[in-house]
Short mmCIF file of C-alpha atoms in Angstrom, two decimals:
data_model
loop_
_atom_site.label_atom_id
_atom_site.label_comp_id
_atom_site.label_asym_id
_atom_site.label_seq_id
_atom_site.Cartn_x
_atom_site.Cartn_y
_atom_site.Cartn_z
CA MET E 618 0.00 0.00 0.00
CA THR E 619 1.29 3.48 -0.86
CA VAL E 620 -0.07 6.49 0.96
CA ALA E 621 0.36 9.99 -0.42
CA ALA E 622 1.76 12.70 1.82
CA ALA E 623 0.83 16.35 1.70
CA GLY E 624 3.04 18.33 -0.65
CA THR E 625 3.95 21.95 0.03
CA THR E 626 6.37 24.29 -1.64
CA ALA E 627 7.15 27.29 0.51
CA GLY E 628 10.60 27.83 1.95
CA THR E 629 11.57 26.92 5.50
CA GLU E 630 12.68 29.43 8.12
CA HIS E 631 14.46 28.17 11.23
CA ALA E 632 15.73 31.42 12.76
CA THR E 633 14.83 31.68 16.43
CA ALA E 634 17.02 34.54 17.70
CA PRO E 635 17.70 32.66 20.95
CA HIS E 636 19.12 33.94 24.18
CA PRO E 637 20.86 31.59 26.58
CA THR E 638 19.04 30.13 29.55
CA GLY E 639 21.22 27.71 31.47
CA ASP E 640 23.00 25.48 29.00
CA LEU E 641 20.28 25.64 26.32
CA ALA E 642 19.36 28.43 23.93
CA VAL E 643 15.73 29.32 24.58
CA ARG E 644 13.86 32.32 23.24
CA HIS E 645 11.16 33.79 25.47
CA LEU E 646 8.04 35.15 23.79
CA LYS E 647 5.10 37.12 25.01
CA VAL E 648 2.84 34.97 22.82
CA ALA E 649 3.32 31.69 20.95
CA VAL E 650 0.74 30.82 18.28
CA ILE E 651 0.40 27.26 17.00
CA GLY E 652 -0.80 26.93 13.41
CA ALA E 653 -0.78 29.29 10.42
CA GLY E 654 -4.27 28.70 9.07
CA ILE E 655 -7.15 31.16 9.14
CA SER E 656 -7.17 31.18 12.97
CA GLY E 657 -3.44 31.61 13.49
CA LEU E 658 -3.01 34.22 10.78
CA GLY E 659 -6.00 36.19 12.02
CA THR E 660 -4.54 36.12 15.53
CA ALA E 661 -1.13 37.28 14.27
CA ILE E 662 -2.73 40.21 12.45
CA GLY E 663 -4.71 41.07 15.57
CA LEU E 664 -1.59 40.97 17.74
CA LEU E 665 0.24 43.36 15.43
CA LYS E 666 -2.74 45.74 15.33
CA ALA E 667 -2.75 45.67 19.16
CA GLY E 668 0.92 46.67 19.23
CA ILE E 669 2.18 43.22 20.28
CA ASP E 670 5.09 42.12 18.11
CA ASP E 671 6.88 39.77 20.53
CA PHE E 672 5.32 36.59 19.13
CA LEU E 673 5.94 33.76 16.71
CA VAL E 674 3.57 31.55 14.75
CA PHE E 675 4.73 27.92 14.65
CA GLU E 676 3.57 25.97 11.60
CA ARG E 677 4.34 22.27 11.12
CA ALA E 678 4.13 22.47 7.30
CA THR E 679 6.31 24.47 4.93
CA ASP E 680 3.56 26.84 3.89
CA LEU E 681 0.68 28.70 5.54
CA GLY E 682 -3.02 28.18 4.94
CA GLY E 683 -4.07 25.25 7.13
CA THR E 684 -6.95 23.31 5.63
CA TRP E 685 -6.83 25.53 2.53
CA ARG E 686 -3.22 24.50 1.98
CA ASP E 687 -3.81 20.80 2.57
CA ASN E 688 -7.05 20.21 0.69
CA THR E 689 -5.98 20.43 -2.93
CA TYR E 690 -8.33 17.75 -4.24
CA PRO E 691 -10.03 18.41 -7.60
CA GLY E 692 -13.06 20.64 -7.24
CA CYS E 693 -12.20 21.88 -3.73
CA ALA E 694 -14.13 25.07 -2.93
CA CYS E 695 -15.81 26.85 -0.05
CA ASP E 696 -19.52 26.31 0.63
CA VAL E 697 -19.89 29.67 2.40
CA GLN E 698 -20.05 32.88 0.38
CA ALA E 699 -16.53 34.23 -0.17
CA HIS E 700 -17.39 37.69 1.18
CA LEU E 701 -18.41 36.13 4.49
CA TYR E 702 -15.66 33.52 4.66
CA SER E 703 -12.90 36.16 4.43
CA TYR E 704 -11.77 38.41 7.29
CA SER E 705 -14.00 41.41 7.99
CA PHE E 706 -10.86 43.55 8.26
CA ALA E 707 -9.40 42.29 4.96
CA ARG E 708 -12.26 42.19 2.50
CA ASN E 709 -11.40 41.05 -1.02
CA PRO E 710 -13.16 42.55 -4.07
CA ASP E 711 -11.55 40.13 -6.50
CA TRP E 712 -13.34 36.84 -5.80
CA LYS E 713 -14.19 35.27 -9.14
CA SER E 714 -17.58 33.89 -8.08
CA THR E 715 -19.98 33.62 -5.14
CA PHE E 716 -18.06 30.69 -3.60
CA ALA E 717 -14.26 30.81 -3.73
CA THR E 718 -12.08 27.92 -4.85
CA GLN E 719 -9.33 26.39 -2.73
CA ALA E 720 -6.64 28.12 -4.79
CA GLU E 721 -8.34 31.50 -4.33
CA VAL E 722 -8.68 31.15 -0.55
CA HIS E 723 -5.08 29.97 -0.20
CA ALA E 724 -3.79 32.90 -2.29
CA TYR E 725 -5.95 35.29 -0.25
CA LEU E 726 -4.47 34.05 3.04
CA LYS E 727 -0.91 34.38 1.73
CA ASP E 728 -1.66 37.90 0.56
CA CYS E 729 -3.14 38.79 3.97
CA ALA E 730 0.00 37.54 5.75
CA THR E 731 2.23 39.68 3.53
CA ARG E 732 0.08 42.83 3.51
CA HIS E 733 -0.35 42.80 7.30
CA GLY E 734 3.30 42.12 8.12
CA VAL E 735 2.89 38.58 9.50
CA ASP E 736 5.55 36.88 7.34
CA PRO E 737 8.55 37.73 9.62
CA HIS E 738 6.76 36.07 12.55
CA LEU E 739 6.12 32.75 10.79
CA ARG E 740 8.25 29.73 11.59
CA TYR E 741 7.67 26.92 9.10
CA ASP E 742 8.55 23.28 9.68
CA HIS E 743 8.22 23.93 13.43
CA GLU E 744 5.85 21.15 14.40
CA LEU E 745 4.78 21.35 18.05
CA LEU E 746 6.19 18.43 20.01
CA ASP E 747 5.19 19.47 23.52
CA ALA E 748 3.87 22.45 25.47
CA THR E 749 4.03 22.20 29.27
CA TRP E 750 2.87 24.77 31.78
CA ASN E 751 5.69 25.81 34.14
CA ASP E 752 3.97 26.67 37.42
CA THR E 753 7.19 27.95 38.97
CA HIS E 754 8.00 30.57 36.36
CA HIS E 755 4.44 31.03 35.10
CA HIS E 756 5.08 30.44 31.45
CA TRP E 757 4.73 27.74 28.81
CA ASP E 758 7.74 25.56 28.00
CA ILE E 759 7.46 24.78 24.31
CA ARG E 760 9.33 22.26 22.18
CA THR E 761 9.06 22.35 18.42
CA LYS E 762 10.80 20.29 15.78
CA HIS E 763 13.49 22.95 15.47
CA GLY E 764 13.85 24.59 18.85
CA ARG E 765 12.79 25.30 22.42
CA TYR E 766 10.88 28.38 23.51
CA THR E 767 9.03 29.81 26.47
CA ALA E 768 5.95 31.99 26.25
CA GLN E 769 3.70 33.83 28.66
CA ALA E 770 0.64 32.95 26.58
CA LEU E 771 -0.01 30.01 24.26
CA ILE E 772 -2.65 30.28 21.52
CA THR E 773 -3.63 27.24 19.47
CA GLY E 774 -5.00 27.80 15.97
CA THR E 775 -4.94 24.20 14.82
CA GLY E 776 -8.67 23.90 14.20
CA TYR E 777 -10.66 20.68 13.99
CA LEU E 778 -10.27 19.81 10.29
CA SER E 779 -6.50 19.46 10.22
CA ASP E 780 -5.78 15.77 10.85
CA PRO E 781 -7.47 13.16 8.65
CA ALA E 782 -9.47 10.31 10.19
CA ILE E 783 -8.34 6.97 8.78
CA PRO E 784 -11.06 4.29 9.10
CA ASN E 785 -10.30 1.09 10.95
CA ILE E 786 -11.25 -1.30 8.15
CA PRO E 787 -9.83 -4.84 8.32
CA GLY E 788 -7.20 -5.38 5.65
CA LEU E 789 -6.71 -1.75 4.66
CA ASP E 790 -3.00 -2.08 5.40
CA THR E 791 -2.74 -5.07 3.05
CA PHE E 792 -3.96 -3.20 -0.02
CA THR E 793 -1.21 -3.14 -2.66
CA GLY E 794 -2.62 -0.31 -4.73
CA THR E 795 -2.58 3.40 -3.97
CA VAL E 796 -4.43 4.80 -0.95
CA PHE E 797 -4.74 8.43 0.05
CA HIS E 798 -7.05 10.65 2.05
CA SER E 799 -8.87 13.43 0.23
CA SER E 800 -7.03 16.03 2.33
CA ARG E 801 -3.68 14.54 1.28
CA TRP E 802 -4.41 14.23 -2.41
CA ASN E 803 -1.80 12.32 -4.41
CA HIS E 804 -1.41 14.46 -7.53
CA ASP E 805 1.33 12.15 -8.83
CA HIS E 806 -1.17 9.31 -9.15
CA ASP E 807 -2.96 9.59 -12.49
CA LEU E 808 -6.57 8.41 -12.13
CA THR E 809 -7.17 8.11 -15.85
CA GLY E 810 -8.55 4.65 -16.63
CA ARG E 811 -8.30 3.52 -13.00
CA ASN E 812 -10.75 1.41 -11.03
CA VAL E 813 -11.32 3.65 -8.03
CA ALA E 814 -13.07 3.10 -4.70
CA VAL E 815 -14.23 6.20 -2.84
CA ILE E 816 -15.09 5.55 0.81
CA GLY E 817 -17.35 8.23 2.21
CA THR E 818 -19.94 10.67 0.85
CA GLY E 819 -19.24 13.79 2.89
CA ALA E 820 -18.30 17.34 1.94
CA SER E 821 -15.06 16.49 0.12
CA ALA E 822 -16.52 13.58 -1.88
CA ILE E 823 -19.38 15.80 -3.00
CA GLN E 824 -16.77 18.02 -4.66
CA PHE E 825 -14.09 15.68 -6.01
CA VAL E 826 -16.24 12.79 -7.27
CA PRO E 827 -17.79 14.91 -10.08
CA ALA E 828 -14.29 16.13 -10.96
CA ILE E 829 -12.71 12.68 -11.33
CA GLN E 830 -15.69 10.67 -12.60
CA PRO E 831 -15.16 11.46 -16.31
CA ASP E 832 -11.53 10.24 -16.15
CA VAL E 833 -11.75 6.96 -14.25
CA ASN E 834 -12.68 3.61 -15.74
CA ARG E 835 -14.95 2.67 -12.84
CA LEU E 836 -15.85 4.40 -9.59
CA ASP E 837 -17.28 2.43 -6.65
CA LEU E 838 -18.82 4.89 -4.22
CA TYR E 839 -19.16 3.39 -0.73
CA GLN E 840 -22.03 5.20 0.93
CA ARG E 841 -22.71 4.53 4.59
CA THR E 842 -25.31 7.28 4.90
CA PRO E 843 -26.56 9.48 2.05
CA PRO E 844 -26.19 13.21 2.63
CA TRP E 845 -28.77 15.92 2.18
CA VAL E 846 -27.61 17.92 -0.84
CA ALA E 847 -29.08 21.23 -2.00
CA ALA E 848 -28.41 23.22 -5.16
CA LYS E 849 -25.40 25.55 -4.94
CA PRO E 850 -26.25 29.13 -5.94
CA ASP E 851 -22.81 29.83 -7.35
CA LYS E 852 -22.51 32.57 -9.97
CA PRO E 853 -19.47 34.23 -11.58
CA ASN E 854 -18.92 37.81 -10.47
CA THR E 855 -19.56 40.07 -13.44
CA PRO E 856 -17.18 42.95 -14.31
CA ARG E 857 -19.87 45.38 -13.13
CA HIS E 858 -20.20 43.60 -9.79
CA THR E 859 -16.42 43.53 -9.33
CA TRP E 860 -16.21 47.25 -10.14
CA MET E 861 -18.85 47.97 -7.49
CA LEU E 862 -16.95 45.90 -4.92
CA ARG E 863 -13.75 47.82 -5.65
CA HIS E 864 -15.04 51.36 -5.99
CA LEU E 865 -18.48 51.79 -4.41
CA PRO E 866 -17.97 52.83 -0.75
CA GLY E 867 -19.63 50.49 1.71
CA TYR E 868 -20.90 48.05 -0.91
CA GLN E 869 -18.54 45.22 0.00
CA ARG E 870 -19.31 45.69 3.70
CA PHE E 871 -23.03 45.57 2.85
CA ARG E 872 -22.63 42.32 0.90
CA ARG E 873 -20.77 40.66 3.78
CA THR E 874 -23.28 41.86 6.37
CA PHE E 875 -26.18 40.72 4.18
CA ASN E 876 -24.67 37.23 3.87
CA LYS E 877 -23.97 37.10 7.60
CA HIS E 878 -27.51 37.97 8.69
CA GLY E 879 -29.01 35.73 6.02
CA ARG E 880 -27.12 32.78 7.47
CA GLU E 881 -28.42 33.57 10.97
CA ILE E 882 -31.92 32.64 9.85
CA VAL E 883 -30.68 29.06 9.34
CA ALA E 884 -29.73 28.88 13.04
CA PHE E 885 -33.36 29.55 13.90
CA PHE E 886 -34.52 26.67 11.69
CA MET E 887 -31.97 24.28 13.15
CA SER E 888 -32.86 25.10 16.74
CA ARG E 889 -35.78 22.63 16.44
CA PRO E 890 -36.18 19.70 14.01
CA SER E 891 -39.80 20.76 13.44
CA ARG E 892 -38.58 24.00 11.90
CA THR E 893 -36.50 22.35 9.16
CA THR E 894 -39.39 21.44 6.85
CA GLY E 895 -38.55 24.19 4.39
CA MET E 896 -34.90 23.16 4.23
CA LYS E 897 -35.90 19.53 3.76
CA ASN E 898 -38.28 20.42 0.95
CA MET E 899 -35.54 22.43 -0.75
CA ALA E 900 -33.02 19.55 -0.62
CA ALA E 901 -35.64 16.91 -1.46
CA GLY E 902 -36.77 18.99 -4.41
CA HIS E 903 -33.20 19.19 -5.70
CA LEU E 904 -32.89 15.41 -5.36
CA LYS E 905 -36.21 14.77 -7.17
CA LYS E 906 -35.29 17.13 -9.99
CA SER E 907 -31.83 15.58 -10.35
CA VAL E 908 -32.65 11.86 -9.98
CA THR E 909 -35.63 10.58 -11.95
CA ASP E 910 -35.25 6.88 -11.07
CA PRO E 911 -37.48 6.32 -7.98
CA ALA E 912 -35.42 3.35 -6.72
CA LEU E 913 -32.14 5.25 -6.91
CA ARG E 914 -33.76 8.33 -5.42
CA ALA E 915 -34.88 6.25 -2.45
CA ARG E 916 -31.29 5.03 -1.91
CA LEU E 917 -30.09 8.62 -1.98
CA THR E 918 -32.72 9.95 0.45
CA PRO E 919 -31.41 10.37 4.02
CA ASP E 920 -33.39 8.96 6.94
CA TYR E 921 -32.42 11.77 9.32
CA THR E 922 -33.50 15.38 9.74
CA VAL E 923 -31.82 17.83 7.38
CA GLY E 924 -29.03 19.66 9.19
CA CYS E 925 -28.27 16.84 11.65
CA LYS E 926 -25.29 16.16 9.45
CA ARG E 927 -23.76 19.03 7.53
CA LEU E 928 -26.06 20.19 4.71
CA LEU E 929 -24.06 20.02 1.45
CA PHE E 930 -24.36 22.07 -1.73
CA SER E 931 -23.63 20.87 -5.26
CA ASN E 932 -25.01 21.11 -8.78
CA THR E 933 -22.79 18.32 -10.11
CA TRP E 934 -23.01 15.55 -7.48
CA TYR E 935 -26.22 13.86 -8.60
CA PRO E 936 -25.40 13.98 -12.34
CA ALA E 937 -21.95 12.47 -11.69
CA ILE E 938 -23.07 9.53 -9.55
CA GLN E 939 -25.69 8.53 -12.13
CA GLN E 940 -23.10 7.98 -14.85
CA PRO E 941 -22.67 4.41 -16.21
CA ASN E 942 -19.18 4.03 -14.72
CA VAL E 943 -20.36 4.77 -11.14
CA ASP E 944 -21.68 2.13 -8.75
CA ILE E 945 -23.20 3.27 -5.45
CA VAL E 946 -22.47 0.64 -2.79
CA SER E 947 -24.60 0.82 0.37
CA ASP E 948 -23.47 -2.49 1.88
CA THR E 949 -20.90 -2.29 4.68
CA ILE E 950 -17.28 -3.09 3.89
CA THR E 951 -16.20 -6.25 5.69
CA HIS E 952 -12.64 -6.58 4.39
CA ILE E 953 -10.09 -5.01 2.09
CA GLY E 954 -7.66 -7.33 0.31
CA PRO E 955 -4.53 -6.63 -1.76
CA THR E 956 -6.58 -5.75 -4.86
CA HIS E 957 -10.22 -5.75 -3.80
CA ILE E 958 -12.96 -4.71 -1.37
CA THR E 959 -15.56 -7.16 -0.02
CA THR E 960 -18.92 -6.12 1.43
CA THR E 961 -21.49 -7.80 3.68
CA ASP E 962 -23.51 -9.10 0.74
CA GLY E 963 -20.48 -11.16 -0.30
CA THR E 964 -19.64 -9.08 -3.35
CA THR E 965 -15.95 -8.56 -4.14
CA ARG E 966 -14.98 -5.58 -6.28
CA HIS E 967 -11.48 -5.35 -7.74
CA ILE E 968 -9.83 -1.94 -7.64
CA ASP E 969 -6.40 -0.34 -7.90
CA THR E 970 -7.01 2.94 -6.02
CA ILE E 971 -8.74 3.83 -2.74
CA ILE E 972 -9.62 7.43 -1.88
CA LEU E 973 -10.65 7.99 1.74
CA ALA E 974 -13.27 10.72 2.07
CA THR E 975 -13.63 9.93 5.75
CA GLY E 976 -13.30 13.31 7.41
CA PHE E 977 -11.14 14.42 10.32
CA THR E 978 -10.45 13.75 13.99
CA ALA E 979 -12.73 16.61 14.98
CA THR E 980 -13.56 15.48 18.54
CA ASP E 981 -10.12 14.08 19.34
CA ARG E 982 -7.85 17.05 18.74
CA PRO E 983 -4.25 15.88 18.17
CA VAL E 984 -2.90 19.10 19.69
CA ALA E 985 -4.66 18.23 22.97
CA HIS E 986 -2.31 15.28 23.42
CA LEU E 987 0.70 17.64 23.33
CA ILE E 988 -0.40 20.22 25.91
CA HIS E 989 0.29 19.57 29.61
CA GLY E 990 -1.44 21.75 32.19
CA ARG E 991 -0.90 22.76 35.78
CA ASN E 992 -1.28 19.21 37.16
CA GLY E 993 0.92 17.62 34.48
CA HIS E 994 -1.99 15.95 32.73
CA THR E 995 -2.52 16.50 29.03
CA LEU E 996 -5.50 18.41 27.75
CA ALA E 997 -6.65 15.19 26.07
CA ASP E 998 -6.57 13.36 29.42
CA THR E 999 -8.52 16.16 31.06
CA TRP E 1000 -11.17 16.10 28.35
CA ASN E 1001 -11.40 12.31 28.43
CA ARG E 1002 -12.06 12.51 32.16
CA ASP E 1003 -14.27 15.60 32.39
CA GLY E 1004 -15.64 15.99 28.87
CA MET E 1005 -14.46 18.23 26.07
CA THR E 1006 -15.38 21.67 27.38
CA ALA E 1007 -14.01 25.18 27.57
CA HIS E 1008 -15.11 28.59 28.78
CA ARG E 1009 -16.30 30.75 25.89
CA GLY E 1010 -14.89 27.96 23.71
CA THR E 1011 -11.46 29.42 24.43
CA THR E 1012 -10.02 28.81 27.92
CA ILE E 1013 -9.80 25.63 30.02
CA HIS E 1014 -9.42 25.37 33.80
CA GLY E 1015 -6.02 24.01 34.83
CA PHE E 1016 -4.33 25.38 31.71
CA PRO E 1017 -3.38 28.95 32.59
CA ASN E 1018 -2.72 31.43 29.79
CA LEU E 1019 -3.85 28.91 27.17
CA PHE E 1020 -6.27 30.19 24.55
CA MET E 1021 -7.80 27.82 22.02
CA LEU E 1022 -9.22 29.14 18.78
CA LEU E 1023 -12.06 27.01 17.42
CA GLY E 1024 -12.17 25.22 20.75
CA PRO E 1025 -15.12 23.19 22.06
CA ASN E 1026 -18.57 24.23 20.84
CA THR E 1027 -17.42 26.89 18.40
CA THR E 1028 -18.21 24.90 15.24
CA LEU E 1029 -20.99 26.35 13.12
CA GLY E 1030 -23.61 24.38 11.27
CA HIS E 1031 -25.12 27.44 9.64
CA SER E 1032 -22.56 30.18 8.99
CA SER E 1033 -18.90 31.08 8.46
CA GLN E 1034 -16.22 30.05 10.94
CA THR E 1035 -14.42 33.35 10.38
CA VAL E 1036 -17.20 35.04 12.35
CA MET E 1037 -16.43 32.86 15.38
CA ILE E 1038 -12.67 33.15 14.90
CA GLU E 1039 -12.75 36.94 14.88
CA ALA E 1040 -14.92 36.98 18.01
CA GLN E 1041 -12.42 34.72 19.78
CA ILE E 1042 -9.50 36.88 18.67
CA THR E 1043 -11.22 39.91 20.21
CA TYR E 1044 -11.64 37.99 23.47
CA ILE E 1045 -8.01 36.79 23.51
CA LEU E 1046 -6.60 40.25 22.78
CA ALA E 1047 -8.69 41.62 25.65
CA ALA E 1048 -7.30 38.89 27.92
CA LEU E 1049 -3.71 39.74 26.93
CA LYS E 1050 -4.40 43.42 27.56
CA THR E 1051 -5.79 42.50 30.98
CA LEU E 1052 -2.61 40.55 31.81
CA HIS E 1053 -0.55 43.62 30.97
CA THR E 1054 -2.62 46.41 32.50
CA HIS E 1055 -3.28 44.52 35.75
CA HIS E 1056 0.35 43.31 36.03
CA LEU E 1057 -0.81 39.69 36.09
CA THR E 1058 1.25 36.60 35.34
CA THR E 1059 -1.60 34.11 34.92
CA LEU E 1060 -5.24 33.81 34.02
CA ASP E 1061 -6.95 30.51 34.82
CA VAL E 1062 -10.71 30.26 34.38
CA HIS E 1063 -12.68 29.27 37.48
CA PRO E 1064 -13.96 25.69 37.20
CA HIS E 1065 -17.41 26.87 38.26
CA ALA E 1066 -17.50 29.47 35.46
CA GLN E 1067 -16.51 26.86 32.90
CA THR E 1068 -19.08 24.36 34.17
CA THR E 1069 -21.87 26.93 34.29
CA TYR E 1070 -21.09 28.13 30.77
CA ASN E 1071 -21.12 24.61 29.36
CA ASN E 1072 -24.28 23.57 31.19
CA THR E 1073 -26.01 26.50 29.51
CA LEU E 1074 -24.60 25.45 26.14
CA GLN E 1075 -25.71 21.85 26.47
CA ASN E 1076 -29.20 22.94 27.51
CA ARG E 1077 -29.40 25.01 24.32
CA LEU E 1078 -28.17 22.06 22.26
CA LYS E 1079 -30.55 19.57 23.83
CA ASN E 1080 -33.50 20.09 21.46
CA THR E 1081 -31.64 21.23 18.35
CA VAL E 1082 -31.42 19.30 15.10
CA TRP E 1083 -27.73 18.58 15.81
CA ASN E 1084 -28.63 16.55 18.90
CA THR E 1085 -32.06 15.17 18.04
CA GLY E 1086 -32.01 14.89 14.25
CA GLY E 1087 -31.57 11.13 14.21
CA CYS E 1088 -28.05 10.83 12.86
CA THR E 1089 -24.49 10.13 13.96
CA SER E 1090 -22.18 12.91 12.82
CA TRP E 1091 -18.64 14.14 13.36
CA TYR E 1092 -20.14 16.76 15.67
CA THR E 1093 -20.55 14.12 18.40
CA ASP E 1094 -17.92 12.16 20.31
CA THR E 1095 -17.79 8.43 21.08
CA LYS E 1096 -19.98 8.97 24.16
CA GLY E 1097 -22.72 10.69 22.19
CA ASN E 1098 -21.92 14.16 23.53
CA ASN E 1099 -21.80 17.18 21.25
CA PRO E 1100 -18.63 19.15 22.06
CA SER E 1101 -18.55 20.77 18.62
CA ILE E 1102 -21.57 22.86 17.64
CA TRP E 1103 -22.36 26.40 18.71
CA PRO E 1104 -26.14 25.97 19.05
CA THR E 1105 -27.44 29.46 18.41
CA TYR E 1106 -26.79 32.76 16.62
CA THR E 1107 -23.26 34.03 16.05
CA TRP E 1108 -24.21 37.46 17.39
CA ARG E 1109 -24.70 35.84 20.80
CA PHE E 1110 -21.15 34.48 20.77
CA HIS E 1111 -19.88 37.87 19.62
CA HIS E 1112 -21.72 39.50 22.53
CA GLN E 1113 -20.16 37.05 25.02
CA THR E 1114 -16.61 37.61 23.76
CA ARG E 1115 -16.49 41.34 23.03
CA THR E 1116 -15.04 42.05 26.49
CA PHE E 1117 -12.92 39.95 28.82
CA ASP E 1118 -14.78 38.66 31.90
CA LEU E 1119 -11.94 38.88 34.45
CA THR E 1120 -14.24 38.03 37.37
CA ASN E 1121 -14.51 34.49 36.00
CA TYR E 1122 -10.75 33.93 36.32
CA GLN E 1123 -8.24 33.09 39.02
CA THR E 1124 -5.17 35.29 38.69
CA THR E 1125 -1.62 35.71 39.96
CA THR E 1126 0.51 38.83 39.94
CA HIS E 1127 4.20 39.47 39.45
CA THR E 1128 4.65 39.76 43.21
CA ASN E 1129 2.32 36.97 44.26
CA HIS E 1130 2.52 33.50 42.74
CA THR E 1131 -0.36 32.28 44.88
CA PRO E 1132 -3.56 32.20 42.82
CA ASN E 1133 -5.99 34.99 43.68
CA PRO E 1134 -9.59 33.78 44.01
#
């Protein structure tokens, strides 16, 4: 079996400007940021705007962009309007259509880093190996692939769609053909004339299957659960529209705000399964219009409430999977052999390529296994014991001066993650300002505040489509809890994070290393 690795092209920078501490060269930072995707870059820009330049952004790859660097599969594009998916402080008038492609988003992020002066703060090929809270000196001890650092504050921007989930299918490791995950696309492997198995029918498959279907000899699509798919209202931006975006004052801001508030209506529908009838009719109508065969349409109709799993958008999915060279397989895979896949009905299908469209480790964050808190336990251990929770989705008791972007219950099922990211950045910058102005060395959220916050969240989630829609999704963990979704409007999260709630935190000062209640 050969597995493709992610390919990147940017240069590597190892400079750390160290100063000696004991017998090792360690650079001390005010802030260390992990990850150079949308979260990390947005944080870096925010730090510079706040006058904080004593920070570095550690990126394990050799280029920035996060998920928009890694996901280069054919057809990759955003399913949120480009005006809303971009930063509010760096609007882009040059999007080519309503929904931006992967290449456009990646280029946009690189341009933002350069225009806002982030490039000198980026450290590529600096994979985080360990971050441990030092309760004696009140800082984070950080080890990366290329150096040791300390930092007063640690900010993680690693997201939840960064590490692919590889299914535990018997015999997968015995397959002698080519295997790769959709987020690690093997561009050196020509699919022309191949017999290809695609495992999974989620967001990535919806996009790349129509792109590769015309080239392959045969495509076996292994569908565990059919997704709800609606039409994608994607239109090219006309020269007139682009001119207005560039030159008409306030127009681009209006378009972004219009998209943002329009998406908020979806949160109302998803707050109760009974309110999703209109959305279901829209998706079911698209399916009926696209698939005329009643038997096939029945196989492609989900048995759960629309929105329970992520609602997908495509105009090419249904036409592609009805082509003569596509076989939709609903039977469970029992075994993978050197050249074939066998399902529960006893059928064996011979293939030479497997593409895993199996999502990401969204509720088991790899970075959580690398972060050790005040008691020496990892964040992963803490979450396994107490549940995956955080205060304001950002801070966790027992992990002082740690701020997690896109932490627990900040995932959106209805709008753009940039809205949540920017709200969290505002909250984190306010926390850093509080540390400075109050001469504090640590901020550690009260356990009671964290528990109260999360009890309120779970009560809001209890009757929503995400919890009661009758499906199993990547939003939930192995215990059936939902540590992912923000269950209501984004303006509520923005309201909660626009100022820093110091009264909910235990603190220490420069002169007193005993936590203040």
